[in-house]
């Protein structure tokens, strides 16, 4: 049994089939990329896995446990962390408090939670902004806070929805480094949606491609960029030639 | 027999409830605001007909347009002078704001008209009844039901067939898209408030024929309207119509059941409890409203 | 022990706030000697009582951000439990009040479970409905005095067990003690896990869920804490007024006042409900006694009151504390 197994997931939004019979498996310790054009159903697939949507049919298994139909807080407690494509810009809590909420997932004690949160913040080089509110920060930092918050819940599988969008090349470079480090040092399995092709191809060990709700390809990055369906659906000839 | 009678009376009341709730759901649809002061528009509609009758001896039926106009103006004034400013704040501030407006209008009425209960005692229809077979209808209630239906139909026609009405519906469905299409949100909001105030003012004008006007009368009806709007699905016009009917029937029929089974808890004093409970149970079981038309 | 330390620890507040708290406490303690007239004492008791209500509401309404407009039903539960047990079985206050709290908490779980499936306007209106249903029932239930309400038996001699005193000063100190218990509890609460989780829920429910927070359960817990606070206040009202009826304990306007005071002062801040009550209670009382009694001016007092609510909602929804914080931020 794989670490995360997704079998025949179908999600139908009243006629619009956002996920059509999608299956794949992820092994522990992998870094998997999920790509596809806008509206392909990537975020929906994430939501079906972590429980924001209940799939119409299909099954999700995580560490041998059937988690289909779990609530998001239950999947989180089971060990899945996630970030959001669109992070709500909030004004009510500081960065540190945000991350502490994450740590409170694993402890009841405030001092422990605070310590854990500071540790995570230090790890992501966010100490300097710990007393700022999310709305006061640039988008790159906001995304990192979202990541820190999820990390603080100590996930075994971290699902990232476009963490790098809106970042400049140096920032992207940093994120890539960070993800590799999380994967190798903390043994966190990563599953990431990304639009920035250079980044997915660089960081992922395997890539899954969605188009119109269907899985059209799965494989090594090098094979994916050569796959004809993928090129047609998404990448465009230019990119394929460029590589 | 008793039940059939209650059913018919309930339908008449239900038509009126639908008219009372119509404005609330239109306003909600267009701008996502729950207007606590809605019942006070009704109250002032009641007073306007009452005073027209009292001072100028205008028949309550003929004075009806006055209540609609008073209501519409009140709606417009509230929107431009107050509600507009609330929109910048969070939802909770909007609730409190319209609650403040409700209190203000209540005590304004108390200040002007005192806390006395007032009812119209002369008019074309007052005190007359119509018997059809075994059923006896008060003409005032019959007129209220029928005219409510007419008013509802007119507004329904306006919303679905005219250009402005369609723009209003478009705003209700998707504010952003509507504003890209060149629909001016601010104007739509104002129109919604005018319709909201006008319809509920008119409902007040109908109600005062057979129900006391007093400064606090609104709260009872606004609660019923809340229930209807929620049951129909917030913002749904068709929904609120049937929800109004349903609530009217429930309200009439439960006391009859109570009477039949000899239970005090379904007695006439509890008829609104039944409505609130129905609301509570239905929204919990079916959060998208009883009919779920909006989606 | 750790919790107690947290409750008494105000060190994360600014110096100005701590000094303010000390001056305020000294004022409260010495008030019966310096300011007391019977009218001002009544106003002070009301102020402390509403602060307590507001602090309770602040858990679910302020920190949790839920538009809860049905707190009056728990005032009713608290006060009726105390009053009825005293009238029927002569149960002392110190027994009946805890029972009232238990009933309120139990009831809040039963109501809260379905209630917190709802969101937004549905939720707000449903809270009103549940409260009005209870009032409707009590209004018509002869066993509990129906709309006439119930009078508590008046004892000839002051009696601590039944909380009957000749002088308002005793009631004053008693509600003051409750006020401080409430304040310390809230000081702990805002730093507790639940406090953090509620604030996250208020900010962003989706994110909160993704961080392992069982939103519905958190809300229910906060709701029942709020209900317990309010029930304590209700119990106090019964022994203080010696007369209760559904209109004075379960009216919608009471629910709104409770929420409003916290809002006006500043929701989700420890001081908010206190500031709000300090502002609205005297206003309510003095306006009432100056204007309400004058012939031909009935209603003016409430119009002013309502006008204020409207102005605050339109211009400063974050309340008085929000204004202060804004100035402080600008100072930085
Ligand atoms: N809650 C919903 N209700 C109805 N339709 C939805 C819902 N969520 C998503 N959709 C639709 O499902 C389709 C897939 O959306 P999804 O957000 O999963 O795409 P995506 O691959 O993440 O796109 P993007 O790259 O733009 O983020 C879209 O057509 C979208 O409009
Ligand atoms: Mg997406």
Coordinates of C-alpha atoms in Angstrom, one line a residue, chain C residues 21-187:
Chain C
X21 CA -6.6 48.7 35.5
X22 CA -5.2 49.5 38.9
X23 CA -6.8 52.9 39.2
X24 CA -10.1 51.4 38.0
X25 CA -9.8 48.6 40.6
X26 CA -9.1 51.1 43.4
X27 CA -12.1 53.1 42.3
X28 CA -14.3 50.0 42.2
X29 CA -13.2 48.9 45.7
X30 CA -13.7 52.3 47.3
X31 CA -16.8 53.3 45.4
X32 CA -19.3 52.6 48.1
X33 CA -17.5 55.0 50.4
X34 CA -16.9 57.8 47.9
X35 CA -19.6 57.9 45.4
X36 CA -22.5 56.1 46.8
X37 CA -26.0 57.4 46.4
X38 CA -28.6 54.8 45.9
X39 CA -29.1 55.8 42.2
X40 CA -25.4 55.7 41.4
X41 CA -25.0 52.4 43.2
X42 CA -27.7 50.9 41.1
X43 CA -26.0 52.2 38.0
X44 CA -22.7 50.7 39.1
X45 CA -24.3 47.4 39.8
X46 CA -25.8 47.4 36.3
X47 CA -22.5 48.4 34.9
X48 CA -20.7 45.4 36.5
X49 CA -23.5 43.1 35.6
X50 CA -23.4 44.1 31.9
X51 CA -19.7 43.9 31.8
X52 CA -20.0 40.3 33.0
X53 CA -22.6 39.6 30.3
X54 CA -20.4 41.3 27.7
X55 CA -17.3 39.4 28.7
X56 CA -19.3 36.2 28.2
X57 CA -20.5 37.2 24.8
X58 CA -17.0 38.2 23.9
X59 CA -15.9 34.6 23.8
X60 CA -18.2 33.5 21.0
X61 CA -19.1 36.9 19.6
X62 CA -15.8 38.8 19.9
X63 CA -13.0 36.3 19.7
X64 CA -15.1 33.8 17.7
X65 CA -16.6 36.4 15.5
X66 CA -20.1 34.8 15.5
X67 CA -23.1 37.2 15.4
X68 CA -24.8 35.7 18.4
X69 CA -28.0 37.5 19.3
X70 CA -29.7 35.1 21.8
X71 CA -27.9 35.5 25.0
X72 CA -31.0 36.6 26.8
X73 CA -32.3 33.1 27.0
X74 CA -29.4 32.2 29.3
X75 CA -30.1 35.2 31.5
X76 CA -33.6 33.7 31.7
X77 CA -32.3 30.2 32.5
X78 CA -30.0 31.5 35.2
X79 CA -32.5 33.7 36.9
X80 CA -35.5 31.4 36.6
X81 CA -33.4 28.5 38.1
X82 CA -32.5 30.5 41.1
X83 CA -35.9 32.0 41.5
X84 CA -38.0 28.9 41.1
X85 CA -35.8 26.7 43.3
X86 CA -36.0 29.3 46.0
X87 CA -39.8 29.7 45.7
X88 CA -40.6 26.0 45.3
X89 CA -38.0 24.3 47.5
X90 CA -36.3 27.1 49.4
X91 CA -33.0 26.1 47.9
X92 CA -30.2 28.6 48.8
X93 CA -28.7 30.7 46.2
X94 CA -25.3 29.1 46.5
X95 CA -26.8 25.8 45.4
X96 CA -29.3 27.0 42.8
X97 CA -26.8 29.2 41.0
X98 CA -24.4 26.4 40.1
X99 CA -27.4 24.3 39.1
X100 CA -28.5 27.2 36.9
X101 CA -25.1 27.3 35.3
X102 CA -25.2 23.6 34.7
X103 CA -28.6 23.8 33.1
X104 CA -27.5 26.7 30.9
X105 CA -24.4 24.9 29.8
X106 CA -26.4 21.7 29.1
X107 CA -29.0 23.6 27.2
X108 CA -26.3 25.5 25.3
X109 CA -24.8 22.2 24.0
X110 CA -28.2 21.0 22.9
X111 CA -29.0 24.3 21.1
X112 CA -25.4 24.8 20.0
X113 CA -25.1 21.5 18.2
X114 CA -27.6 22.3 15.5
X115 CA -27.1 26.0 15.7
X116 CA -23.4 25.9 14.7
X117 CA -24.2 24.1 11.5
X118 CA -25.4 27.5 10.4
X119 CA -23.4 30.4 9.2
X120 CA -23.8 34.1 8.6
X121 CA -27.3 35.5 8.6
X122 CA -28.9 32.1 9.0
X123 CA -27.0 31.8 12.2
X124 CA -27.8 35.2 13.6
X125 CA -31.5 34.9 13.0
X126 CA -31.6 31.4 14.4
X127 CA -30.0 32.6 17.6
X128 CA -32.8 35.1 17.9
X129 CA -35.4 32.5 17.2
X130 CA -34.2 30.1 19.8
X131 CA -34.2 32.8 22.4
X132 CA -37.7 34.0 21.5
X133 CA -39.1 30.5 21.6
X134 CA -38.0 30.1 25.1
X135 CA -39.5 33.5 26.0
X136 CA -42.7 32.5 24.3
X137 CA -42.9 29.4 26.4
X138 CA -42.2 31.1 29.6
X139 CA -44.7 33.8 28.8
X140 CA -47.4 31.3 28.6
X141 CA -46.4 28.7 31.1
X142 CA -48.5 29.2 34.2
X143 CA -46.4 26.9 36.4
X144 CA -43.6 29.5 36.2
X145 CA -45.8 32.5 36.5
X146 CA -46.3 33.1 32.8
X147 CA -46.0 36.7 31.7
X148 CA -46.6 37.9 35.2
X149 CA -43.3 36.5 36.4
X150 CA -42.4 35.4 39.9
X151 CA -41.6 37.2 43.1
X152 CA -39.0 35.8 45.4
X153 CA -39.9 35.6 49.0
X154 CA -38.4 38.4 51.0
X155 CA -36.7 37.4 54.2
X156 CA -37.0 39.5 57.4
X157 CA -33.3 39.3 58.1
X158 CA -30.4 39.6 55.8
X159 CA -29.4 36.1 54.8
X160 CA -26.2 35.2 53.1
X161 CA -27.3 31.8 52.1
X162 CA -30.2 33.3 50.1
X163 CA -28.2 36.4 49.2
X164 CA -30.7 38.7 50.7
X165 CA -29.4 42.0 52.1
X166 CA -30.9 45.3 53.2
X167 CA -28.2 47.4 51.6
X168 CA -27.2 47.5 48.0
X169 CA -23.6 47.7 49.0
X170 CA -23.5 44.0 49.6
X171 CA -24.9 43.3 46.2
X172 CA -22.4 45.7 44.8
X173 CA -19.5 43.8 46.3
X174 CA -20.9 40.5 45.3
X175 CA -21.3 41.5 41.6
X176 CA -17.9 43.1 41.8
X177 CA -16.4 39.8 42.9
X178 CA -18.1 38.0 40.0
X179 CA -16.8 40.7 37.7
X180 CA -13.2 40.0 38.7
X181 CA -13.6 36.3 38.4
X182 CA -14.9 37.0 35.0
X183 CA -12.1 39.3 34.1
X184 CA -9.4 36.9 35.3
X185 CA -11.1 34.1 33.5
X186 CA -11.2 36.1 30.3
X187 CA -7.5 37.0 30.8

